[in-house]
N, C-alpha and C. Protein backbone atom coordinates (compact mmCIF):
# COMPACT_ATOMS: atom_id res chain seq x y z
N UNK A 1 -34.62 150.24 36.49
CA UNK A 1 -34.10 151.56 36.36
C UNK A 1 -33.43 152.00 37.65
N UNK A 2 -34.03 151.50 38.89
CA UNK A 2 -33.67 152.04 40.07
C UNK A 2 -32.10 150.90 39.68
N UNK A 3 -31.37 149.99 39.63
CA UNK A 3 -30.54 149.26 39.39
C UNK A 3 -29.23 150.45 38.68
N UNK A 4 -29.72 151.22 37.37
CA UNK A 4 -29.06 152.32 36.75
C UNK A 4 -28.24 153.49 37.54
N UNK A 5 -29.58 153.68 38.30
CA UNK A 5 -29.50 154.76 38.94
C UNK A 5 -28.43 154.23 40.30
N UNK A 6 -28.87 153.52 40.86
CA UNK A 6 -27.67 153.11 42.06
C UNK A 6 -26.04 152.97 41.61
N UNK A 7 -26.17 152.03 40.31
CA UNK A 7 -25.29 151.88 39.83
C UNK A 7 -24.26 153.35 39.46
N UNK A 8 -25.19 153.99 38.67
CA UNK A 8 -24.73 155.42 38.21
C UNK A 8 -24.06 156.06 39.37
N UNK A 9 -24.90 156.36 40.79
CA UNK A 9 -24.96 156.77 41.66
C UNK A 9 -23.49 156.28 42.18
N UNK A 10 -23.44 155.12 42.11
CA UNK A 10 -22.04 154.39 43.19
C UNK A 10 -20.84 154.72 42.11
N UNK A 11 -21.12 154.50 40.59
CA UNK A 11 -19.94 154.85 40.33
C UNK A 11 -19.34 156.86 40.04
N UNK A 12 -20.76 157.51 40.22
CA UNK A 12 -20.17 158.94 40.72
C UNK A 12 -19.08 159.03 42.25
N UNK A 13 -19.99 158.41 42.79
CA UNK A 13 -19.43 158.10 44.77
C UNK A 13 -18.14 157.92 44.85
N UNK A 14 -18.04 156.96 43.64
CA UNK A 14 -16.75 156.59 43.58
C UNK A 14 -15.38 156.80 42.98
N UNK A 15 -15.99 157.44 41.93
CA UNK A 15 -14.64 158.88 41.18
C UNK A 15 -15.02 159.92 42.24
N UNK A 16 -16.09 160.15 42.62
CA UNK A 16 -15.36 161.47 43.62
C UNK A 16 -14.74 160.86 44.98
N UNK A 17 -14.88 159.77 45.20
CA UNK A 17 -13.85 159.06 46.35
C UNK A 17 -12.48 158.95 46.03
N UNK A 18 -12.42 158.58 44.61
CA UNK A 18 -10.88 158.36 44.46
C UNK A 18 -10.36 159.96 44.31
N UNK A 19 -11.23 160.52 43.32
CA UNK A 19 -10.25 161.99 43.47
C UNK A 19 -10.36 162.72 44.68
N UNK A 20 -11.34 162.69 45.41
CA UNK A 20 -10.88 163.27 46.72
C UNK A 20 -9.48 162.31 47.90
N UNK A 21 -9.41 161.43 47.49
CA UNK A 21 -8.40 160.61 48.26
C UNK A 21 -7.03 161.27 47.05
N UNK A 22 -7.08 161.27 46.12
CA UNK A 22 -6.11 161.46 45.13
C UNK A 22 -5.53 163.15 45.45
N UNK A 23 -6.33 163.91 45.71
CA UNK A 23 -5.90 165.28 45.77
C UNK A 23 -5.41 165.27 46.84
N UNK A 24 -6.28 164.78 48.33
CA UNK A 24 -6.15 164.41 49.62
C UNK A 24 -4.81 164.33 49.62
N UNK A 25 -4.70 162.92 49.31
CA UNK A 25 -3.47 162.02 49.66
C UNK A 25 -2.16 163.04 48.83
N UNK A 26 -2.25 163.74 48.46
CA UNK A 26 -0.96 164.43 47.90
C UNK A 26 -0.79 165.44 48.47
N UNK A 27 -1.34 166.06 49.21
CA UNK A 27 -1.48 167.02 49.83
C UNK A 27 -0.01 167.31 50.60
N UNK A 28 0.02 165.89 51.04
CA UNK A 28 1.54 165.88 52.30
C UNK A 28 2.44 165.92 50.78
N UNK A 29 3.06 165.08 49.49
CA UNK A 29 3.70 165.50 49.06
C UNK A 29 4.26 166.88 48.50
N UNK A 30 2.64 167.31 48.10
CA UNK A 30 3.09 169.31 47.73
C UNK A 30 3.94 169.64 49.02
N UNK A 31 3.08 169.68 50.03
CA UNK A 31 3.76 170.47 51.14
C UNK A 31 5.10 169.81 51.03
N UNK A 32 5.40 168.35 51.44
CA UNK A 32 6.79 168.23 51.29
C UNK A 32 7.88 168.80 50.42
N UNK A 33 7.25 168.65 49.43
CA UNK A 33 7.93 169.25 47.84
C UNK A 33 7.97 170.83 48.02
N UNK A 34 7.10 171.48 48.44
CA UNK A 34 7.42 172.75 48.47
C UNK A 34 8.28 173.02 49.78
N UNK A 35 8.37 172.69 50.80
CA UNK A 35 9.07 172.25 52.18
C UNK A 35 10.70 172.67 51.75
N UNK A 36 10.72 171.75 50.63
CA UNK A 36 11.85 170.99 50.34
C UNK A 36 12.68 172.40 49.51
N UNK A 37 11.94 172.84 48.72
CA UNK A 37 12.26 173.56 47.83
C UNK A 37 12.37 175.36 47.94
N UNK A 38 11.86 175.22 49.77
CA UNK A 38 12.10 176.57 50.06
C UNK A 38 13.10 176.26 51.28
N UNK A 39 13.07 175.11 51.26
CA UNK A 39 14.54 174.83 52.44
C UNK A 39 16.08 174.96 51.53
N UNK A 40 16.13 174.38 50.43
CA UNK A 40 16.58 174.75 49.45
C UNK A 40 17.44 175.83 49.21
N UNK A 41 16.42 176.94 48.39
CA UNK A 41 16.56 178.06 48.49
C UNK A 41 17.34 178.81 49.20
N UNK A 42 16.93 178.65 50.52
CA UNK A 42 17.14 179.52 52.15
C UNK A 42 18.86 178.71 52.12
N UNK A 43 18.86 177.15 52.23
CA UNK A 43 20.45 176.67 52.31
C UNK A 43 21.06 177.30 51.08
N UNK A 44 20.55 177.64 50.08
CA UNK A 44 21.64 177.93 49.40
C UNK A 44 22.05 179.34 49.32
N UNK A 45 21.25 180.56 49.82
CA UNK A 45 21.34 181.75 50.69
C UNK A 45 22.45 182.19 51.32
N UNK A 46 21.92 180.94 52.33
CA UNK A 46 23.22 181.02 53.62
C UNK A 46 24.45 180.04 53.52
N UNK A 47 24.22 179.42 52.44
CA UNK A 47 25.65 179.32 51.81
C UNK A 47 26.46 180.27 50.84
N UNK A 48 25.84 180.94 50.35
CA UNK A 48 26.46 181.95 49.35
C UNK A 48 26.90 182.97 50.34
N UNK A 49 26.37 183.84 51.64
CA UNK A 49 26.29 184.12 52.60
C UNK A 49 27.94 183.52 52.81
N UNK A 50 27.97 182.51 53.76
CA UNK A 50 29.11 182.03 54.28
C UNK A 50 30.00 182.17 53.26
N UNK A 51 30.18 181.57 52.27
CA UNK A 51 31.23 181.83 51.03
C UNK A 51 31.45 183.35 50.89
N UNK A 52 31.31 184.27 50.83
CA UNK A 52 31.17 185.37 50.70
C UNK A 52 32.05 186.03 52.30
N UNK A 53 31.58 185.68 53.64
CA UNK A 53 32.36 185.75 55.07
C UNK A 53 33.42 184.83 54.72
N UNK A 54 33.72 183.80 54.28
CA UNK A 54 34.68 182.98 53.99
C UNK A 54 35.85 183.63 53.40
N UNK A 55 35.29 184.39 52.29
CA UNK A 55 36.82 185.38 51.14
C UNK A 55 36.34 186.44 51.80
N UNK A 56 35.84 187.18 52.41
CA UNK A 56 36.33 188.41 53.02
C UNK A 56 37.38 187.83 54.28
N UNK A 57 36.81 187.10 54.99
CA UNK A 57 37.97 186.89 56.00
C UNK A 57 39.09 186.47 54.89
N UNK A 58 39.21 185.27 54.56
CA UNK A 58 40.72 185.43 54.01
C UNK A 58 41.51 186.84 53.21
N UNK A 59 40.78 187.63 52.62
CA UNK A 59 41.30 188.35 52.18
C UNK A 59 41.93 189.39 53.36
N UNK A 60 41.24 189.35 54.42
CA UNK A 60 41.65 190.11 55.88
C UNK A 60 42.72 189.52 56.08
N UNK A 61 42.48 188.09 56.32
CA UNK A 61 43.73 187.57 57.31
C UNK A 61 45.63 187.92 56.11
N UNK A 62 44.98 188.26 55.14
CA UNK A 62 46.22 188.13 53.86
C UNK A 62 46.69 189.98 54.30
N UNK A 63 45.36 190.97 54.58
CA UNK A 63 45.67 192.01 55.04
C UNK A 63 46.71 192.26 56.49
N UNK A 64 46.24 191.79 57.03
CA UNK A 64 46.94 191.48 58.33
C UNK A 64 48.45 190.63 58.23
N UNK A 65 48.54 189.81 57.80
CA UNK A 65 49.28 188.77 57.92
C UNK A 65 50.91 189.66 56.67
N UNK A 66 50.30 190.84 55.93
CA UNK A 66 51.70 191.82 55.55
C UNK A 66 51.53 192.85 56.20
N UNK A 67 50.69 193.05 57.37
CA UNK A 67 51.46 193.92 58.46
C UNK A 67 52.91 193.49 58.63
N UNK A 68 52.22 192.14 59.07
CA UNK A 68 53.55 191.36 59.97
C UNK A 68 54.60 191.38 59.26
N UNK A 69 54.50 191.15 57.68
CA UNK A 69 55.16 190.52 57.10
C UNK A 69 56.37 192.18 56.81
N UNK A 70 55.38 192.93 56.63
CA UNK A 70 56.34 194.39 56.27
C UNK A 70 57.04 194.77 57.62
N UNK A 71 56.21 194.70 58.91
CA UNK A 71 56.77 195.18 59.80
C UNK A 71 58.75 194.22 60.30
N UNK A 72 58.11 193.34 59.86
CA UNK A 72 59.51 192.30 60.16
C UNK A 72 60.49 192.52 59.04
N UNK A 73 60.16 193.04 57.83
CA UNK A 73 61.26 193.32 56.58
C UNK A 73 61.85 194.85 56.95
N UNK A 74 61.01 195.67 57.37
CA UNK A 74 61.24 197.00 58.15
C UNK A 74 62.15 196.67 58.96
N UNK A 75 62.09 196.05 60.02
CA UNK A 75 63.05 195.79 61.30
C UNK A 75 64.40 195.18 60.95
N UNK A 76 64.27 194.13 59.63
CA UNK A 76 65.93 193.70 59.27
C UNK A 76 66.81 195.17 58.31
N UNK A 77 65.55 195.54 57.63
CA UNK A 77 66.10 196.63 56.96
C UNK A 77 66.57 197.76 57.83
N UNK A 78 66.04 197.81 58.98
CA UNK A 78 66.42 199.22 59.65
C UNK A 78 67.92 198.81 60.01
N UNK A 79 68.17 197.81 60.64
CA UNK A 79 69.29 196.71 60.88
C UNK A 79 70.66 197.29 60.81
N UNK A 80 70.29 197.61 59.22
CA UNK A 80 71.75 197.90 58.45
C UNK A 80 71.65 199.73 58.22
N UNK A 81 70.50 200.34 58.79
CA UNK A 81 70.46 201.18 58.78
C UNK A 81 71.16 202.66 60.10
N UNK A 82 71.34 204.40 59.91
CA UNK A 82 72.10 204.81 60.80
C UNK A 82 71.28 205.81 61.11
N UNK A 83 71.67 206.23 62.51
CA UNK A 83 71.02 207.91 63.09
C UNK A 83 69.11 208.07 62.83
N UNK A 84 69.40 209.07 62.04
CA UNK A 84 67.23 208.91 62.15
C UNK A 84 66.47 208.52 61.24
N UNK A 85 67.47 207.78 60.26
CA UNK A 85 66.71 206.83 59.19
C UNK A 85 66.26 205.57 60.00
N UNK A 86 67.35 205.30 60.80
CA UNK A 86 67.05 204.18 61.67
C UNK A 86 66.24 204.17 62.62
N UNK A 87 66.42 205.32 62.86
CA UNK A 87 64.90 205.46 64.01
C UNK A 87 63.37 205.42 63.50
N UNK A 88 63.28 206.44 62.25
CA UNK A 88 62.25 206.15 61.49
C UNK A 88 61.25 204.73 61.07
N UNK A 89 62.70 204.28 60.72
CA UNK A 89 61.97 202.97 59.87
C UNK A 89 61.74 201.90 61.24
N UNK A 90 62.40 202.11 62.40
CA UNK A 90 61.88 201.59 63.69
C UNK A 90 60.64 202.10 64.06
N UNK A 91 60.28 202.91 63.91
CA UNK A 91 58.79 203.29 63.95
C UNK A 91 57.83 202.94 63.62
N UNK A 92 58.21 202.40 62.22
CA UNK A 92 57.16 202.76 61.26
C UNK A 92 57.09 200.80 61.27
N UNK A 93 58.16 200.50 61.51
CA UNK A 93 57.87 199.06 61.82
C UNK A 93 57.48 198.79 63.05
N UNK A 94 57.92 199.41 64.18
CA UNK A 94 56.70 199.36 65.23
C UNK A 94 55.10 199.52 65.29
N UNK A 95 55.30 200.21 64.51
CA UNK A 95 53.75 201.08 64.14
C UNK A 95 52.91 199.84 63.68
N UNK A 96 53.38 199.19 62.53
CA UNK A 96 52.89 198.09 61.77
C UNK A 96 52.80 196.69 62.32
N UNK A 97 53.52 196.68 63.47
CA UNK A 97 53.66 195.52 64.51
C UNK A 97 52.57 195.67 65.26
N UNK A 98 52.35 196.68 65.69
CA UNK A 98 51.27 196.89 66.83
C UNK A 98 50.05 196.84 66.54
N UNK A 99 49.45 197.22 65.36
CA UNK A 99 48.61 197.02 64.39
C UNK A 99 47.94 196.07 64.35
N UNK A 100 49.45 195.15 63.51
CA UNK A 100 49.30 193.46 63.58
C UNK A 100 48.67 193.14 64.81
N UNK A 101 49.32 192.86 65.50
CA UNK A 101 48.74 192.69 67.28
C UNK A 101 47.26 192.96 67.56
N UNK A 102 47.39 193.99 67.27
CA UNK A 102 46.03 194.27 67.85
C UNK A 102 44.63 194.03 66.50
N UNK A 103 44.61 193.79 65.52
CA UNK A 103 44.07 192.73 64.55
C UNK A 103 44.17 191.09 64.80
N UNK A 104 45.54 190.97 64.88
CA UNK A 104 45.67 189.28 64.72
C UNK A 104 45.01 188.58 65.73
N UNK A 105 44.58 188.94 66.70
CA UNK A 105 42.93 188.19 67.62
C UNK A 105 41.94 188.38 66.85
N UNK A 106 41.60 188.80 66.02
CA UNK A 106 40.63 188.70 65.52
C UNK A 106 40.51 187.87 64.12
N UNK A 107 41.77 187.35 63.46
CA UNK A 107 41.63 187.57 62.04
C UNK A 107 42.98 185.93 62.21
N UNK A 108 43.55 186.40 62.95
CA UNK A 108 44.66 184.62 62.73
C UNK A 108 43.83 183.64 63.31
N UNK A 109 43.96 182.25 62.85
CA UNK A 109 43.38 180.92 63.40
C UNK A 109 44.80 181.00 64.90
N UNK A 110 44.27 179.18 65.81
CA UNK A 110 44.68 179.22 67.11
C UNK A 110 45.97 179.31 66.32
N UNK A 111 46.52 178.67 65.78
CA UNK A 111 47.65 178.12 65.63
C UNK A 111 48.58 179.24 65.65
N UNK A 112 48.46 180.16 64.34
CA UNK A 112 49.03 181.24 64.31
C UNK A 112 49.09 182.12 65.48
N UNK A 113 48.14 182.74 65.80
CA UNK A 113 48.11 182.98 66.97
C UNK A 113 48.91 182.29 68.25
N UNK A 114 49.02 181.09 68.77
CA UNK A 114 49.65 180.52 69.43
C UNK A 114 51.00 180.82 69.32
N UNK A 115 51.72 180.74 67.94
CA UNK A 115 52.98 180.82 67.55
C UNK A 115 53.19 182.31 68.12
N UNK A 116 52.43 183.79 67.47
CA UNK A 116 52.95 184.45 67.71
C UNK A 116 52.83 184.92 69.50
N UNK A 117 52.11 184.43 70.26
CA UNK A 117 52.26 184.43 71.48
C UNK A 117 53.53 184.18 72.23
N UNK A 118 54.22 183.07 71.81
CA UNK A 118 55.46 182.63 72.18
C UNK A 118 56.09 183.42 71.17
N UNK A 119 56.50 183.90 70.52
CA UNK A 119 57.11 184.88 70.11
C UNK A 119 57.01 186.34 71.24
N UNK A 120 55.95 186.49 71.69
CA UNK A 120 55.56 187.82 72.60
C UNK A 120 56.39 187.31 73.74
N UNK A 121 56.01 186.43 74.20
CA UNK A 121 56.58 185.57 75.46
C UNK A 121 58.22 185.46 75.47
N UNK A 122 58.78 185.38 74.17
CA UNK A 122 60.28 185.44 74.37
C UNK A 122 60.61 186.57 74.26
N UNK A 123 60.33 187.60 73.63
CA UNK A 123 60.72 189.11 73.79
C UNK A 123 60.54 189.94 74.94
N UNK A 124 59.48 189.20 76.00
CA UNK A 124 59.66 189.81 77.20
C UNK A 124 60.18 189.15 77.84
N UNK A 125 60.74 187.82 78.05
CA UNK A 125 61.43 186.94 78.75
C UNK A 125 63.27 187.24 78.26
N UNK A 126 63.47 187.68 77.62
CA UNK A 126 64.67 187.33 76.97
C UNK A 126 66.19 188.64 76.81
N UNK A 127 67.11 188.51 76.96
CA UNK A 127 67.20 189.93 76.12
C UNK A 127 68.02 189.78 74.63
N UNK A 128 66.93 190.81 74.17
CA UNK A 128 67.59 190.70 72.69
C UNK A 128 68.45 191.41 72.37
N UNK A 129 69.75 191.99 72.68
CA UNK A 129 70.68 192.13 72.43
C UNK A 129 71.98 191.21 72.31
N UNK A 130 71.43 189.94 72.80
CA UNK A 130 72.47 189.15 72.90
C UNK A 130 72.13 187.67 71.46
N UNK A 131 73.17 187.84 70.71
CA UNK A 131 73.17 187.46 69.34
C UNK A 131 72.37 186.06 69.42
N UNK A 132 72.35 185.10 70.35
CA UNK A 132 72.25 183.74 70.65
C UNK A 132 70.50 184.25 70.50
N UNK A 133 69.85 185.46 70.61
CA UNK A 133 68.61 185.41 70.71
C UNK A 133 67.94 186.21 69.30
N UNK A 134 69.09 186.70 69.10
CA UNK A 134 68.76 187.17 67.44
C UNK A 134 68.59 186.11 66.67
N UNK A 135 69.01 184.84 66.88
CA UNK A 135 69.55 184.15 66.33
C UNK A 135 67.79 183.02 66.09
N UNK A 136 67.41 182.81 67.74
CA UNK A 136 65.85 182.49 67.98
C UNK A 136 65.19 183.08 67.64
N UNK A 137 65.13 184.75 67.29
CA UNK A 137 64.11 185.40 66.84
C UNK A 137 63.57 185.02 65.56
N UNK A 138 65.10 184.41 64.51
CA UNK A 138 64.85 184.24 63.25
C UNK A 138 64.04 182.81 62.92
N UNK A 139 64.36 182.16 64.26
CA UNK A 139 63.58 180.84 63.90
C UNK A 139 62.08 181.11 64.29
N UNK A 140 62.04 181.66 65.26
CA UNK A 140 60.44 182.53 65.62
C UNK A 140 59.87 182.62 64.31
N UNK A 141 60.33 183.56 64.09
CA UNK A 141 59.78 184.30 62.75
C UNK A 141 59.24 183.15 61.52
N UNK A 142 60.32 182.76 61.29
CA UNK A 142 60.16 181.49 60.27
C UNK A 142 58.56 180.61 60.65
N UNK A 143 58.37 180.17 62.30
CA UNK A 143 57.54 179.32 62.91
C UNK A 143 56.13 180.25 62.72
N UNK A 144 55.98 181.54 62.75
CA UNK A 144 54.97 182.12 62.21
C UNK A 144 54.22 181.99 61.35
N UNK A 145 55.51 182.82 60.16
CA UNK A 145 55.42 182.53 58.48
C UNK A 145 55.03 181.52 58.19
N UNK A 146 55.08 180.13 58.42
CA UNK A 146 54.63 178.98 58.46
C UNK A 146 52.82 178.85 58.87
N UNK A 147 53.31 179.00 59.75
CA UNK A 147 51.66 178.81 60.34
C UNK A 147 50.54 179.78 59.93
N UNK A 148 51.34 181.06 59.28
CA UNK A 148 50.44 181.40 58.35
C UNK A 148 49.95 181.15 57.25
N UNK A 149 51.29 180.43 56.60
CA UNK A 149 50.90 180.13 54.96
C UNK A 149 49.54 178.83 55.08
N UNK A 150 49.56 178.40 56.63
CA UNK A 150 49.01 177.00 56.69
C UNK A 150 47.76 177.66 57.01
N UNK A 151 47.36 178.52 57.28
CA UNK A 151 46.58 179.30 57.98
C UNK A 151 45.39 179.85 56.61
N UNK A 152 46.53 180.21 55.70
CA UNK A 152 45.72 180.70 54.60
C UNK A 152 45.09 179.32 53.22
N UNK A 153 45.88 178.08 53.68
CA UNK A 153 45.58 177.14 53.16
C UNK A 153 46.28 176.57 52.35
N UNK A 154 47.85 176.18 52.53
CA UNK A 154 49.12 176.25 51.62
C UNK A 154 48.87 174.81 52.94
N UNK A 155 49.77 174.16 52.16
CA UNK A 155 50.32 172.66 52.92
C UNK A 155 51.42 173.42 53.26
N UNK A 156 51.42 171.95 54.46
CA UNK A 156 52.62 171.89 55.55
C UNK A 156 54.02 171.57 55.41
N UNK A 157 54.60 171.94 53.73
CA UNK A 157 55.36 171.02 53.38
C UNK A 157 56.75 171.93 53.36
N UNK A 158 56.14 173.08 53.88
CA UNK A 158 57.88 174.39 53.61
C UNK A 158 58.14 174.42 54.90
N UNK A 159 59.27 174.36 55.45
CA UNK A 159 60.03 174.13 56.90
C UNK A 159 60.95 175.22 56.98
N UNK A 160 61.27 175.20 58.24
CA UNK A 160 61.99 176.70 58.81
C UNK A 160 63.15 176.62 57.60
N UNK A 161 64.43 175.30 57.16
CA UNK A 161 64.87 175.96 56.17
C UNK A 161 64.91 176.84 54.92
N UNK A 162 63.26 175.88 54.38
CA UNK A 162 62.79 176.67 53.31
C UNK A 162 62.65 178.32 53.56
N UNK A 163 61.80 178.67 54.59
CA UNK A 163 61.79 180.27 54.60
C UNK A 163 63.35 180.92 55.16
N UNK A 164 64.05 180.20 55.73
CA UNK A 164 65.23 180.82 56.12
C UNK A 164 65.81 181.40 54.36
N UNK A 165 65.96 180.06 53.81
CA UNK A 165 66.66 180.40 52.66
C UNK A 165 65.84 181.35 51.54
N UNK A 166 64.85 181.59 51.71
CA UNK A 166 64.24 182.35 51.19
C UNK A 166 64.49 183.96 51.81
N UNK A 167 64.55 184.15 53.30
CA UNK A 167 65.00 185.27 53.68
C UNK A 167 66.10 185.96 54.21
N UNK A 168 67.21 184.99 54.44
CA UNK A 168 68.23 185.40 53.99
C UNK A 168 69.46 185.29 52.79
N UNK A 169 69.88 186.55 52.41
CA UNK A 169 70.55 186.40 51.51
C UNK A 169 72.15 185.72 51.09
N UNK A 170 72.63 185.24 52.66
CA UNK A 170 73.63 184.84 52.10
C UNK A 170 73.60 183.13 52.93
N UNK A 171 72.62 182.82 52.42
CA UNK A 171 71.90 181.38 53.32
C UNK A 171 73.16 180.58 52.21
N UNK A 172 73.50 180.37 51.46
CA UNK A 172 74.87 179.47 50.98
C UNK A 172 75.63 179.46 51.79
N UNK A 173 76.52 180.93 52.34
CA UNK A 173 77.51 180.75 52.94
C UNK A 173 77.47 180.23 54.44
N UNK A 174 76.20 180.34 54.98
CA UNK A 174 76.05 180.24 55.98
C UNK A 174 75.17 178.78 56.18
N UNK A 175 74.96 178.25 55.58
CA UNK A 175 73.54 176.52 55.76
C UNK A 175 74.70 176.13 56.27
N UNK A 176 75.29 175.87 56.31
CA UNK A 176 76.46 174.45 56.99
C UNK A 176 76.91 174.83 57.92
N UNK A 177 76.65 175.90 58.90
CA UNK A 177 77.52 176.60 60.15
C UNK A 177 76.46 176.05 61.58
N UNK A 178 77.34 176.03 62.68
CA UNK A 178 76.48 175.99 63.70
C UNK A 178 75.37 177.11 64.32
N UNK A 179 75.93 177.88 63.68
CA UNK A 179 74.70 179.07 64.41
C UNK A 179 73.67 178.76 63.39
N UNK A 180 73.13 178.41 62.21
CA UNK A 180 72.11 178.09 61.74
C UNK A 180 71.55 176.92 61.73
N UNK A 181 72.70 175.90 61.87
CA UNK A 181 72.00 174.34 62.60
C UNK A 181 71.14 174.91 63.74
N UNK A 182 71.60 175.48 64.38
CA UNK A 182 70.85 175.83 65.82
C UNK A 182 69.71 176.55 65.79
N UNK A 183 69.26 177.51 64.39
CA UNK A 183 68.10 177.96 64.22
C UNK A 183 67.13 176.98 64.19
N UNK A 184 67.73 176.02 62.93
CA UNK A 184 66.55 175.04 62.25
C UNK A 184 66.19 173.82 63.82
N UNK A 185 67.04 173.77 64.52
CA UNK A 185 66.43 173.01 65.64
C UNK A 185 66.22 173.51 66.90
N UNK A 186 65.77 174.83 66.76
CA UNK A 186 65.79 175.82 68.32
C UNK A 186 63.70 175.58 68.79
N UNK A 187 64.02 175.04 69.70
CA UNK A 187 62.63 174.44 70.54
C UNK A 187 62.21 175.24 71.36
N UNK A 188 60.86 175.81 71.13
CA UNK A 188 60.36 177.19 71.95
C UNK A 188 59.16 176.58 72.93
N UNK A 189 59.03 175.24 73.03
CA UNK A 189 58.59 175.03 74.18
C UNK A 189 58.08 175.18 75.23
N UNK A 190 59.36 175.84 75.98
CA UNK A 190 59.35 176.07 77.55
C UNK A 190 58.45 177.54 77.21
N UNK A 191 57.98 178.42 76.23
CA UNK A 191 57.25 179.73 75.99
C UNK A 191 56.03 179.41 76.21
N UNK A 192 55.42 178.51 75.71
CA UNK A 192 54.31 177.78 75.46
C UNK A 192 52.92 177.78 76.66
């Protein structure tokens, strides 16, 4: 009987050995598994988080980026304009320039930014009354527009002609002349 009893005895000993090793030994997987599953969670948080800073900034930089875009359609339009209409709409495109400026550190990538620096850099270096620089301003401009569309996530594939011919209107009569050869290859470099 004592034989029963040991026996009995060792095989209690021994289901509660294995299930205490069995609960034991899992112990590190829960924790892992739960580890896992509140790391999880939290990454996918602060990814929804970032996605969320992600389209608010772009939707900023798209805010910003038709400052520029109005303030520079303002300035050709005032162009053709006389007396204090012309002064007005010089204003009001100044107004919207300065704006820009003082946003676009915060809200353009380097690139853009870079571009419009050398743009700043030739308007105080330069004088713009003299047509040969009206002429650079327009390729400026173009080198912007660019680096914004690239900025907002458009490929690299539209070139100063493309936006030329897109913004001016009589780009037929004029693509084959030397003063616009000289836009599409005017090197701002030495601004840099």
């Amino acid at each position: 009987m004592n034989a029963v009893w040991v026996l009995l005895l060792g095989a209690i000993l021994y289901g509660f050995n294995e299930a205490v090793k069995n609960s034991i030994g899992k112990i590190p997987d829960r924790i892992h598994d739960r580890t896992m599953s509140e790391f999880q969670n939290t990454l996918q948080k602060e990814l929804s988080k970032f996605s969320i800073a992600e389209e608010n900034l772009y939707l900023k930089k798209i805010e910003v980026y038709e400052l520029f875009t109005s303030s520079f359609f303002r300035m050709i339009d005032s162009s053709r304009m006389q007396g204090k209409q012309k002064e007005k709409a010089m204003q009001e495109a100044t107004k919207d320039f300065d704006k820009f400026m003082r946003t676009s550190f915060f809200y353009c990538d380097d690139e853009t930014l870079r571009t419009i620096i050398i743009y700043r850099r030739f308007l105080q270096t330069e004088d713009m009354s003299d047509t040969a620089n009206t002429d650079k301003t327009m390729a400026i401009m173009t080198d912007i527009f660019i680096a914004m569309r690239k900025s907002l996530g458009y490929k690299e594939e539209i070139s100063r002609e493309d936006i030329l011919v897109l913004l001016l209107k009589d780009w037929e009569q004029v693509k084959n002349t030397e003063r616009y050869s000289r836009i599409l290859r005017e090197d701002f470099s030495k601004y840099e």
